[in-house]
Amino acid sequence: MRKYLRFVNGLRRFSKARLKSEEAIVFARQHVRKRIANREQNFLNLVHKGVFQNQDSPYLKLLRPKKIGFDDLQAWVLKNGIETTLHLLETEGIYFTVDEFKGKTPVKRKGVAFSCCEGMFDNPFLSFVYEVRSGATRSVGTRIRIDFDYLHERSLYDALLLDTHGCLNAPIANWFPVFPEAPGINSSLRFAHIGNPVRCWFSQVAEDRLRVNWEKRWGIKLIFLVSDWCGTPLAEPEYVPLNDADKVARWAAGALKEHGTCVIYTFPASAVRVCIAAAEANLNIKGAKFLVTGEPLTPQKKNEIEAVGAVAIPVYGISEAGVIAAGCNQPHRTTDCCHLYKDTTAVITQRYNVPHWGISVDSYLFTSLLYESPKLLLNVGMGDYGDIRSESCSCGLGQIGLDTVLGNIRSYEKLTGEGVTFVDTDFVRIIEKTLPEEFGGKSTDYQLIEEEDAKGLPHLLLLVSPRVGSIDERSALDTFMGLLKRGGDSPESWGQSGTEMWMQSRILEIVREEPIPTASGKILPFHLLKPADHHVWRNQNAERVPYAIPITETEETAAE
Ligand SMILES: [Zn+2]
């Protein structure tokens, strides 16, 4: 009971402390400038209390054998800065890969071996919290604790971002699933906090299609109730399936007509659907600003959005640290170029050989610099890779001192379609074990590849070697989807929303083709499709069988 009281009090305090948009932007600029100036000291304070004075800290297990103490770290930071220090720590083995962080593989360094669980990385300094889950089907999911103070701080970056794009007071709509992910509810709370509550919240998934536990359902209801009491009502989610993207387009066209500007916060693929729907219905959405998150903003997606005169603004976040970077209004080399909120998070890269994919990438290692971060990260990989560099920029974000940019951001840990992420372990089991057991062939006769069509919409192709002989393709797809859905059986699991959206978007297709080998001739459960690969199998005109059956049938299949 105390837990709920604390929750309600935290929320009430948060709602009452809301700002007018003009106040928010002034405050945001001052606040972020100050935090950039104090960056090194903030980092040292956090490491001192959160790591060196915290006997349970997993980082101590790596630091102690290397005899690295706080004084060493402090001396390095003051002499060489944070990033050089983080590189130094990385070469000393002070880092966690994403698999180590999630407890999927044990941590092994010279003379040290142990296992982690994600709870070990929880920030011990949070007070008023509620929990959300990260976007994955992992049956346990990742519990992320969200602090209202943290939401307050983060909403200031939203003010900066909106202002940079000239839409601080523009009408905003969300198009995110109502459960169980964070972006829908978090962004609703954050935008309300800076004096510009979202006007509409469209949800790709119907609430009654999901099994959600009472605590979660009531937690969300409570957020709406308390926000109402405090005079900041939040828009109720309205079900708009992917194929009804024209509804969102109509909202945008109306808002543009009335206000000359509007913002839609959604997944890149969903934004593409809105633009396609607008073109088909002859709706003018020129000037609409799409804040897009949850999956890469690829060149195709960006082109498709710009083709109708709209603007695509990448927003990059990781569940464990929130939104940490966002795009500006100036041209950049990469389509998904984002200014790192470097006062909140430090990022370096580490060369990493990805299991199951057969590729080597520059994996991002994240470090939290502030007390309000949900997790306390010190050189932790999160399954993403990309570029990082310093770049001066004349935009609002650059002017304030955010001079580090990320780009070409991709995930090696999960497949992402329509903002839905499925973690590789689910796939590996299904592809290497379950499918061969049920339909014949060997583990290497099946492979999942991800591609993007000419419009930038995602497709997942399940390649099944012709060697397997005749199989019932639809049944194989049912099995595949059923297993994924079941893998996400926990009530808050993203698997439910995910498979629901995949079904709507017909994202998954089966193709009777040989799996594609890596350069070294290996067949792995996944293959990243490069343009050069298309000739390998495309010109054989293989039939594609899309997954598109009512979800009730999937449930029956899964239950058998
Ligand atoms: Zn910029």
Coordinates of C-alpha atoms and ligand atoms in Angstrom, one line a residue:
M1 CA 0.0 0.0 0.0
R2 CA 2.9 2.4 0.9
K3 CA 4.2 1.7 -2.6
Y4 CA 0.9 3.1 -4.2
L5 CA 0.8 6.1 -1.9
R6 CA 4.3 6.9 -2.8
F7 CA 3.4 6.5 -6.5
V8 CA 0.4 8.8 -6.2
N9 CA 2.3 11.4 -4.2
G10 CA 5.2 11.3 -6.7
L11 CA 2.7 11.7 -9.6
R12 CA 0.8 14.5 -7.8
R13 CA 4.0 16.4 -7.1
F14 CA 5.1 15.9 -10.7
S15 CA 1.7 17.1 -12.1
K16 CA 1.7 20.2 -9.9
A17 CA 5.2 21.2 -10.9
R18 CA 4.3 21.5 -14.5
L19 CA 5.6 24.4 -16.5
K20 CA 4.3 26.7 -19.2
S21 CA 6.1 26.0 -22.4
E22 CA 7.8 29.4 -22.3
E23 CA 9.1 28.7 -18.8
A24 CA 10.1 25.2 -19.8
I25 CA 12.4 26.3 -22.6
V26 CA 14.2 29.0 -20.6
F27 CA 14.6 26.6 -17.7
A28 CA 15.7 23.8 -20.1
R29 CA 18.5 25.9 -21.7
Q30 CA 19.9 27.1 -18.3
H31 CA 19.6 23.6 -16.8
V32 CA 21.3 21.7 -19.6
R33 CA 24.1 24.3 -20.0
K34 CA 24.8 24.0 -16.3
R35 CA 24.8 20.2 -16.5
I36 CA 27.2 20.2 -19.5
A37 CA 29.6 22.5 -17.5
N38 CA 29.4 20.2 -14.5
R39 CA 29.6 17.0 -16.5
E40 CA 32.9 15.6 -15.1
Q41 CA 32.0 16.4 -11.5
N42 CA 28.5 14.9 -11.9
F43 CA 30.1 11.7 -13.3
L44 CA 32.6 11.5 -10.5
N45 CA 29.9 12.1 -7.8
L46 CA 27.8 9.3 -9.2
V47 CA 30.6 6.8 -9.6
H48 CA 31.9 7.7 -6.1
K49 CA 28.5 7.0 -4.4
G50 CA 27.0 4.5 -6.8
V51 CA 30.0 2.3 -7.4
F52 CA 32.9 2.8 -5.0
Q53 CA 30.6 3.3 -1.9
N54 CA 28.1 0.7 -3.0
Q55 CA 29.4 -2.7 -1.9
D56 CA 26.9 -4.5 -4.2
S57 CA 28.0 -2.7 -7.3
P58 CA 28.9 -5.2 -10.1
Y59 CA 31.5 -2.8 -11.3
L60 CA 33.6 -3.3 -8.1
K61 CA 34.0 -6.9 -9.1
L62 CA 35.9 -5.7 -12.2
L63 CA 37.6 -2.7 -10.7
R64 CA 39.1 -4.4 -7.6
P65 CA 41.2 -7.0 -9.3
K66 CA 42.7 -4.3 -11.4
K67 CA 43.3 -2.2 -8.2
I68 CA 41.6 0.8 -9.7
G69 CA 40.3 3.1 -7.0
F70 CA 38.2 6.2 -7.0
D71 CA 41.3 8.4 -6.7
D72 CA 42.7 6.8 -9.9
L73 CA 39.5 7.4 -11.8
Q74 CA 39.3 11.0 -10.6
A75 CA 42.8 11.7 -11.6
W76 CA 42.2 10.3 -15.1
V77 CA 39.0 12.2 -15.6
L78 CA 40.4 15.5 -14.5
K79 CA 43.5 15.0 -16.7
N80 CA 42.0 13.4 -19.8
G81 CA 38.2 13.8 -19.7
I82 CA 35.5 11.3 -19.3
E83 CA 35.6 9.6 -22.7
T84 CA 39.4 8.9 -22.6
T85 CA 38.9 7.5 -19.1
L86 CA 36.1 5.2 -20.3
H87 CA 38.3 3.9 -23.1
L88 CA 41.1 3.3 -20.6
L89 CA 38.6 1.4 -18.4
E90 CA 37.4 -0.6 -21.4
T91 CA 40.9 -1.8 -22.3
E92 CA 41.3 -2.9 -18.6
G93 CA 38.2 -5.0 -19.0
I94 CA 35.9 -2.7 -17.1
Y95 CA 32.8 -3.0 -19.3
F96 CA 29.8 -5.3 -19.7
T97 CA 28.5 -6.6 -23.0
V98 CA 24.7 -6.6 -23.5
D99 CA 24.7 -10.4 -22.9
E100 CA 26.7 -10.1 -19.7
F101 CA 24.5 -7.2 -18.5
K102 CA 21.4 -9.3 -19.1
G103 CA 22.8 -12.4 -17.4
K104 CA 22.8 -14.4 -20.6
T105 CA 26.5 -15.1 -20.6
P106 CA 28.8 -15.1 -17.6
V107 CA 31.4 -12.4 -17.2
K108 CA 34.9 -13.7 -17.7
R109 CA 38.0 -11.5 -17.4
K110 CA 41.5 -12.4 -16.5
G111 CA 41.2 -14.1 -13.1
V112 CA 37.5 -13.1 -12.6
A113 CA 34.3 -14.9 -13.4
F114 CA 30.8 -14.2 -12.2
S115 CA 27.3 -13.7 -13.5
C116 CA 25.1 -10.6 -13.5
C117 CA 21.4 -10.0 -13.3
E118 CA 19.9 -6.7 -14.5
G119 CA 18.7 -5.8 -11.0
M120 CA 22.3 -5.4 -10.0
F121 CA 22.4 -2.3 -12.2
D122 CA 19.4 -0.6 -10.8
N123 CA 20.1 3.0 -9.7
P124 CA 20.0 2.9 -5.9
F125 CA 19.2 6.6 -5.7
L126 CA 15.6 6.6 -7.1
S127 CA 12.7 7.5 -4.9
F128 CA 9.3 8.0 -6.6
V129 CA 9.1 5.2 -9.1
Y130 CA 6.8 3.3 -11.4
E131 CA 7.9 0.4 -13.5
V132 CA 7.7 -0.1 -17.3
R133 CA 9.1 -2.9 -19.4
S134 CA 11.5 -2.6 -22.3
G135 CA 10.4 -3.5 -25.7
A136 CA 11.2 -7.1 -26.0
T137 CA 9.5 -10.5 -25.9
R138 CA 11.9 -11.9 -23.3
S139 CA 9.5 -13.7 -21.0
V140 CA 10.9 -12.0 -18.0
G141 CA 11.2 -8.7 -19.7
T142 CA 13.4 -5.9 -18.4
R143 CA 11.9 -4.0 -15.5
I144 CA 12.8 -0.4 -15.8
R145 CA 12.1 1.9 -12.9
I146 CA 11.0 5.3 -13.8
D147 CA 11.3 8.1 -11.4
F148 CA 9.1 11.2 -11.6
D149 CA 12.1 13.4 -11.0
Y150 CA 13.7 11.7 -13.9
L151 CA 10.6 12.4 -16.1
H152 CA 10.8 16.0 -15.0
E153 CA 14.4 16.3 -16.1
R154 CA 13.8 14.5 -19.3
S155 CA 10.8 16.7 -20.3
L156 CA 13.3 19.6 -20.4
Y157 CA 15.0 17.9 -23.4
D158 CA 11.6 17.6 -25.1
A159 CA 11.2 21.3 -24.7
L160 CA 14.7 21.9 -26.3
L161 CA 13.9 19.5 -29.1
L162 CA 10.5 20.9 -29.9
D163 CA 11.9 24.4 -29.8
T164 CA 14.8 23.5 -32.1
H165 CA 12.2 22.5 -34.6
G166 CA 10.1 25.5 -34.1
C167 CA 7.2 23.5 -32.6
L168 CA 7.3 24.2 -28.9
N169 CA 3.5 24.9 -28.9
A170 CA 2.6 22.8 -31.9
P171 CA -0.3 20.3 -31.5
I172 CA 1.2 16.9 -30.7
A173 CA -0.2 13.4 -31.3
N174 CA 1.3 10.1 -30.2
W175 CA 0.9 6.9 -32.2
F176 CA 2.2 4.2 -29.8
P177 CA 0.7 1.1 -28.4
V178 CA -1.1 1.6 -25.1
F179 CA 0.6 -1.4 -23.4
P180 CA 3.1 -2.2 -22.3
E181 CA 5.8 0.0 -23.6
A182 CA 7.1 3.2 -22.2
P183 CA 7.0 5.8 -25.1
G184 CA 3.2 6.3 -25.1
I185 CA 2.7 7.0 -21.4
N186 CA 6.1 8.5 -20.8
S187 CA 5.9 11.0 -23.6
S188 CA 2.3 11.9 -22.7
L189 CA 3.4 12.7 -19.1
R190 CA 6.5 14.6 -20.3
F191 CA 4.7 16.7 -22.9
A192 CA 2.0 17.6 -20.4
H193 CA 4.7 18.6 -18.0
I194 CA 6.2 21.2 -20.4
G195 CA 2.8 22.8 -21.0
N196 CA 2.0 21.1 -24.3
P197 CA 0.0 17.9 -23.6
V198 CA -0.6 15.6 -26.5
R199 CA -3.9 16.3 -28.2
C200 CA -4.5 12.7 -29.4
W201 CA -3.0 9.4 -28.4
F202 CA -3.5 6.8 -31.1
S203 CA -2.7 3.2 -30.3
Q204 CA -1.8 0.6 -32.9
V205 CA -3.0 -2.1 -30.5
A206 CA -6.5 -2.4 -29.0
E207 CA -6.4 -2.5 -25.2
D208 CA -8.9 -5.4 -25.0
R209 CA -6.8 -7.6 -27.2
L210 CA -4.1 -7.7 -24.6
R211 CA -3.8 -9.6 -21.4
V212 CA -2.4 -7.2 -19.0
N213 CA -2.3 -7.8 -15.2
W214 CA -4.5 -5.7 -13.0
E215 CA -1.6 -3.8 -11.4
K216 CA -0.4 -2.6 -14.8
R217 CA -3.9 -1.7 -16.0
W218 CA -4.7 0.1 -12.8
G219 CA -1.4 1.8 -12.7
I220 CA -2.1 3.4 -16.0
K221 CA -5.7 4.3 -15.0
L222 CA -4.3 5.9 -11.9
I223 CA -2.0 8.0 -13.9
F224 CA -4.9 9.3 -15.9
L225 CA -7.0 9.9 -12.8
V226 CA -4.4 11.7 -10.8
S227 CA -3.5 13.8 -13.9
D228 CA -7.1 14.7 -14.2
W229 CA -7.3 15.7 -10.5
C230 CA -4.3 17.9 -10.9
G231 CA -5.8 19.7 -13.8
T232 CA -3.6 18.2 -16.5
P233 CA -5.8 15.6 -18.2
L234 CA -4.0 13.2 -20.6
A235 CA -5.5 12.2 -23.9
E236 CA -7.0 8.7 -23.7
P237 CA -5.6 6.1 -26.1
E238 CA -7.7 5.6 -29.2
Y239 CA -7.3 2.4 -31.2
V240 CA -6.0 3.0 -34.7
P241 CA -4.6 -0.1 -36.4
L242 CA -1.7 0.2 -38.8
N243 CA -3.9 -0.1 -41.8
D244 CA -5.9 2.9 -40.7
A245 CA -2.9 5.2 -40.9
D246 CA -5.1 7.6 -42.8
K247 CA -6.8 8.6 -39.5
V248 CA -3.5 9.9 -38.2
A249 CA -2.9 11.6 -41.6
R250 CA -6.3 13.3 -41.3
W251 CA -5.5 14.5 -37.8
A252 CA -2.2 15.9 -39.1
A253 CA -3.8 17.6 -42.1
G254 CA -6.4 19.2 -39.8
A255 CA -3.9 20.4 -37.3
L256 CA -1.7 21.9 -40.0
K257 CA -4.6 23.7 -41.5
E258 CA -5.6 25.2 -38.2
H259 CA -2.2 25.8 -36.6
G260 CA 0.3 25.7 -39.5
T261 CA 2.4 23.1 -37.6
C262 CA 2.0 19.7 -35.9
V263 CA 4.1 16.9 -34.3
I264 CA 3.5 13.2 -34.5
Y265 CA 5.6 11.0 -32.2
T266 CA 5.7 7.4 -33.4
F267 CA 7.8 4.6 -34.9
P268 CA 9.6 5.3 -38.2
A269 CA 7.6 2.6 -40.1
S270 CA 4.3 3.9 -38.7
A271 CA 5.3 7.4 -39.8
V272 CA 5.9 6.0 -43.3
R273 CA 2.4 4.5 -43.2
V274 CA 1.0 7.9 -42.3
C275 CA 2.8 9.5 -45.3
I276 CA 1.7 6.8 -47.7
A277 CA -1.9 7.1 -46.5
A278 CA -1.8 10.9 -46.8
A279 CA -0.5 10.6 -50.4
E280 CA -3.2 8.0 -51.3
A281 CA -6.0 10.1 -49.7
N282 CA -4.7 13.4 -51.3
L283 CA -4.2 14.9 -47.8
N284 CA -1.8 17.7 -47.4
I285 CA 0.6 17.0 -44.5
K286 CA 3.4 19.2 -45.7
G287 CA 5.3 20.5 -42.8
A288 CA 4.3 17.8 -40.3
K289 CA 7.1 16.9 -38.0
F290 CA 7.5 13.2 -37.2
L291 CA 9.5 12.5 -34.1
V292 CA 10.5 8.9 -34.7
T293 CA 11.9 6.4 -32.3
G294 CA 12.2 2.7 -31.5
E295 CA 13.9 1.5 -34.7
P296 CA 16.4 2.9 -37.2
L297 CA 15.5 5.9 -39.4
T298 CA 16.8 4.4 -42.6
P299 CA 17.4 6.5 -45.8
Q300 CA 14.4 4.8 -47.4
K301 CA 12.1 5.7 -44.5
K302 CA 13.4 9.2 -44.5
N303 CA 12.8 9.6 -48.2
E304 CA 9.3 8.3 -48.0
I305 CA 8.5 10.8 -45.2
E306 CA 10.1 13.7 -47.0
A307 CA 8.3 12.8 -50.3
V308 CA 5.0 14.3 -48.8
G309 CA 6.9 17.4 -47.5
A310 CA 7.0 16.1 -43.9
V311 CA 10.1 16.1 -41.7
A312 CA 11.6 13.1 -40.0
I313 CA 13.3 13.7 -36.7
P314 CA 15.1 10.8 -35.1
V315 CA 14.8 10.4 -31.4
Y316 CA 17.2 7.8 -30.0
G317 CA 16.6 6.2 -26.6
I318 CA 17.4 3.0 -24.8
S319 CA 15.1 1.8 -22.1
E320 CA 17.9 1.6 -19.5
A321 CA 18.7 5.3 -19.9
G322 CA 15.7 7.0 -21.6
V323 CA 16.0 9.3 -24.6
I324 CA 19.6 10.2 -25.0
A325 CA 19.9 11.8 -28.4
A326 CA 17.8 13.5 -31.0
G327 CA 18.0 15.0 -34.5
C328 CA 18.1 18.7 -35.3
N329 CA 16.9 20.8 -38.2
Q330 CA 20.3 21.1 -40.0
P331 CA 21.5 18.8 -42.8
H332 CA 23.9 16.1 -41.6
R333 CA 25.9 13.3 -43.3
T334 CA 23.7 10.4 -41.9
T335 CA 19.9 10.3 -42.2
D336 CA 19.6 9.4 -38.5
C337 CA 22.1 11.9 -37.1
C338 CA 21.3 12.7 -33.5
H339 CA 22.9 15.1 -31.0
L340 CA 23.9 13.1 -27.9
Y341 CA 22.5 14.5 -24.7
K342 CA 26.0 14.3 -23.4
D343 CA 25.3 15.9 -20.1
T344 CA 23.2 12.8 -19.2
T345 CA 25.1 10.0 -20.9
A346 CA 28.6 9.3 -22.2
V347 CA 29.1 6.9 -25.1
I348 CA 32.2 5.2 -26.5
T349 CA 32.5 2.3 -29.0
Q350 CA 34.0 -1.1 -28.6
R351 CA 34.8 -3.5 -31.4
Y352 CA 32.5 -6.5 -30.9
N353 CA 31.9 -9.8 -32.7
V354 CA 28.2 -10.4 -32.7
P355 CA 27.2 -14.0 -31.9
H356 CA 24.5 -15.5 -34.3
W357 CA 25.0 -12.7 -36.9
G358 CA 28.6 -13.3 -38.2
I359 CA 29.4 -9.6 -38.1
S360 CA 31.8 -7.3 -36.3
V361 CA 30.5 -3.9 -35.2
D362 CA 31.4 -0.8 -33.2
S363 CA 29.1 -1.5 -30.3
Y364 CA 28.1 1.5 -28.2
L365 CA 29.0 1.4 -24.5
F366 CA 26.9 3.7 -22.4
T367 CA 27.7 5.4 -19.1
S368 CA 25.2 7.3 -17.0
L369 CA 26.3 10.6 -15.6
L370 CA 23.3 11.6 -13.5
Y371 CA 21.5 10.5 -10.4
E372 CA 18.1 10.2 -12.1
S373 CA 19.1 7.5 -14.6
P374 CA 17.0 4.3 -14.2
K375 CA 20.1 2.1 -14.4
L376 CA 23.6 2.9 -13.3
L377 CA 25.7 2.2 -16.4
L378 CA 29.5 2.3 -16.7
N379 CA 30.6 1.1 -20.1
V380 CA 27.6 -1.1 -20.7
G381 CA 26.6 -2.4 -24.1
M382 CA 22.9 -2.3 -25.0
G383 CA 22.9 -4.2 -28.3
D384 CA 23.3 -1.1 -30.6
Y385 CA 26.1 0.0 -32.8
G386 CA 26.9 3.0 -34.9
D387 CA 29.2 6.0 -35.4
I388 CA 30.0 8.7 -33.0
R389 CA 31.9 12.0 -33.6
S390 CA 32.3 15.6 -32.5
E391 CA 30.5 18.0 -34.7
S392 CA 29.7 21.7 -34.3
C393 CA 26.2 22.6 -35.4
S394 CA 24.3 25.9 -35.6
C395 CA 21.0 24.3 -34.4
G396 CA 19.5 24.9 -31.0
L397 CA 21.0 21.7 -29.6
G398 CA 24.5 22.5 -31.0
Q399 CA 24.3 26.1 -29.6
I400 CA 23.7 24.9 -26.1
G401 CA 26.9 22.7 -26.3
L402 CA 25.6 19.3 -27.4
D403 CA 28.4 18.8 -29.8
T404 CA 28.6 15.0 -30.0
V405 CA 26.6 13.3 -32.7
L406 CA 25.6 9.7 -33.2
G407 CA 24.6 8.2 -36.6
N408 CA 24.0 5.0 -38.6
I409 CA 22.5 3.5 -35.4
R410 CA 21.5 -0.1 -35.7
S411 CA 20.8 -3.0 -33.4
Y412 CA 22.7 -6.3 -33.4
E413 CA 20.8 -7.7 -30.5
K414 CA 17.3 -7.6 -31.8
L415 CA 15.2 -7.5 -34.9
T416 CA 13.1 -4.4 -35.1
G417 CA 9.9 -4.1 -37.1
E418 CA 7.4 -1.3 -36.5
G419 CA 9.1 -0.5 -33.2
V420 CA 8.7 -4.0 -32.0
T421 CA 11.9 -5.7 -30.9
F422 CA 12.3 -9.4 -30.6
V423 CA 15.4 -10.5 -28.8
D424 CA 17.6 -13.0 -30.6
T425 CA 17.4 -15.8 -28.0
D426 CA 13.7 -16.3 -28.8
F427 CA 14.5 -16.5 -32.5
V428 CA 17.6 -18.7 -32.1
R429 CA 15.6 -21.4 -30.2
I430 CA 12.7 -21.3 -32.6
I431 CA 14.8 -21.3 -35.8
E432 CA 17.5 -23.8 -34.7
K433 CA 15.4 -26.2 -32.7
T434 CA 11.6 -25.9 -32.9
L435 CA 11.1 -25.5 -36.6
P436 CA 13.4 -28.4 -37.7
E437 CA 11.8 -30.6 -35.1
E438 CA 8.3 -29.9 -36.3
F439 CA 8.9 -29.5 -40.0
G440 CA 12.0 -31.5 -40.7
G441 CA 15.5 -30.5 -41.9
K442 CA 18.4 -29.2 -39.9
S443 CA 19.0 -26.1 -37.9
T444 CA 20.8 -24.6 -40.9
D445 CA 17.8 -25.1 -43.2
Y446 CA 16.0 -22.1 -41.6
Q447 CA 17.1 -18.5 -41.4
L448 CA 15.4 -15.2 -40.7
I449 CA 16.4 -12.2 -42.6
E450 CA 15.3 -8.6 -42.3
E451 CA 14.8 -6.3 -45.3
E452 CA 13.2 -3.1 -46.1
D453 CA 11.0 -2.6 -49.1
A454 CA 11.3 0.3 -51.6
K455 CA 8.9 2.4 -49.4
G456 CA 11.0 1.8 -46.3
L457 CA 8.5 -0.6 -44.7
P458 CA 10.1 -3.6 -42.8
H459 CA 9.8 -7.2 -43.9
L460 CA 11.0 -10.3 -42.2
L461 CA 11.6 -13.3 -44.4
L462 CA 11.8 -16.7 -43.0
L463 CA 13.9 -18.7 -45.4
V464 CA 13.2 -22.4 -45.5
S465 CA 15.6 -24.5 -47.6
P466 CA 13.9 -26.4 -50.5
R467 CA 15.8 -29.4 -49.2
V468 CA 13.3 -29.7 -46.3
G469 CA 10.7 -30.8 -48.9
S470 CA 7.1 -30.0 -49.0
I471 CA 5.8 -28.3 -45.9
D472 CA 2.6 -26.5 -45.0
E473 CA 4.1 -22.9 -45.1
R474 CA 1.1 -21.3 -43.4
S475 CA 1.4 -23.8 -40.6
A476 CA 5.1 -23.1 -40.3
L477 CA 4.3 -19.3 -40.0
D478 CA 1.6 -20.0 -37.5
T479 CA 4.0 -22.0 -35.4
F480 CA 6.7 -19.3 -35.6
M481 CA 4.3 -16.5 -34.6
G482 CA 2.6 -18.7 -32.0
L483 CA 6.0 -19.5 -30.3
L484 CA 7.0 -15.8 -30.3
K485 CA 3.7 -14.8 -28.8
R486 CA 4.0 -17.5 -26.2
G487 CA 7.6 -16.5 -25.5
G488 CA 6.0 -13.3 -24.5
D489 CA 3.5 -14.9 -22.2
S490 CA 4.1 -12.6 -19.3
P491 CA 1.1 -10.2 -19.0
E492 CA 3.2 -7.1 -19.6
S493 CA 5.2 -8.7 -22.4
W494 CA 5.8 -6.8 -25.5
G495 CA 5.3 -10.0 -27.4
Q496 CA 1.6 -9.5 -27.4
S497 CA 1.6 -6.0 -28.8
G498 CA 4.4 -7.1 -31.1
T499 CA 2.8 -10.1 -32.7
E500 CA -0.5 -8.1 -33.0
M501 CA 1.2 -5.4 -35.0
W502 CA 3.2 -7.8 -37.1
M503 CA -0.1 -9.5 -38.0
Q504 CA -1.6 -6.2 -39.0
S505 CA 1.4 -5.2 -41.1
R506 CA 2.0 -8.6 -42.7
I507 CA 5.6 -8.1 -41.8
L508 CA 6.5 -11.8 -41.8
E509 CA 6.8 -13.9 -45.0
I510 CA 8.1 -17.4 -45.7
V511 CA 10.3 -17.9 -48.7
R512 CA 11.5 -21.3 -50.0
E513 CA 15.1 -20.4 -50.5
E514 CA 18.5 -21.6 -49.3
P515 CA 19.6 -19.7 -46.2
I516 CA 22.4 -17.2 -47.1
P517 CA 25.9 -18.0 -45.9
T518 CA 28.3 -15.5 -44.3
A519 CA 31.5 -14.5 -46.1
S520 CA 33.2 -17.4 -44.3
G521 CA 30.5 -19.8 -45.5
K522 CA 28.7 -20.3 -42.2
I523 CA 24.9 -20.4 -42.0
L524 CA 23.6 -18.5 -39.0
P525 CA 20.1 -18.1 -37.7
F526 CA 20.0 -14.5 -38.9
H527 CA 21.3 -12.7 -41.9
L528 CA 21.5 -9.0 -42.4
L529 CA 20.5 -8.5 -46.0
K530 CA 22.9 -6.3 -47.9
P531 CA 22.0 -4.9 -51.3
A532 CA 24.6 -7.3 -52.8
D533 CA 22.7 -10.3 -51.4
H534 CA 19.5 -9.7 -53.4
H535 CA 20.7 -11.5 -56.5
V536 CA 21.6 -14.5 -54.4
W537 CA 18.0 -15.5 -54.2
R538 CA 15.7 -12.9 -55.6
N539 CA 15.9 -13.8 -59.3
Q540 CA 14.7 -17.3 -58.5
N541 CA 11.2 -15.9 -58.2
A542 CA 10.5 -17.8 -55.0
E543 CA 6.9 -17.7 -53.9
R544 CA 6.3 -15.6 -50.8
V545 CA 3.7 -16.7 -48.4
P546 CA 2.7 -13.8 -46.1
Y547 CA 1.6 -14.3 -42.5
A548 CA -1.9 -13.0 -42.3
I549 CA -4.4 -15.0 -40.3
P550 CA -6.7 -13.9 -37.5
I551 CA -5.0 -13.8 -34.2
T552 CA -7.5 -16.2 -32.6
E553 CA -6.2 -19.0 -34.9
T554 CA -2.7 -18.3 -33.7
E555 CA -3.7 -18.7 -30.2
E556 CA -5.3 -22.0 -30.9
T557 CA -2.2 -23.2 -32.7
A558 CA -0.1 -22.0 -29.8
A559 CA -2.3 -23.8 -27.3
E560 CA -2.2 -27.2 -29.1
Ligands
ZN1 ZN 22.3 20.3 -35.1

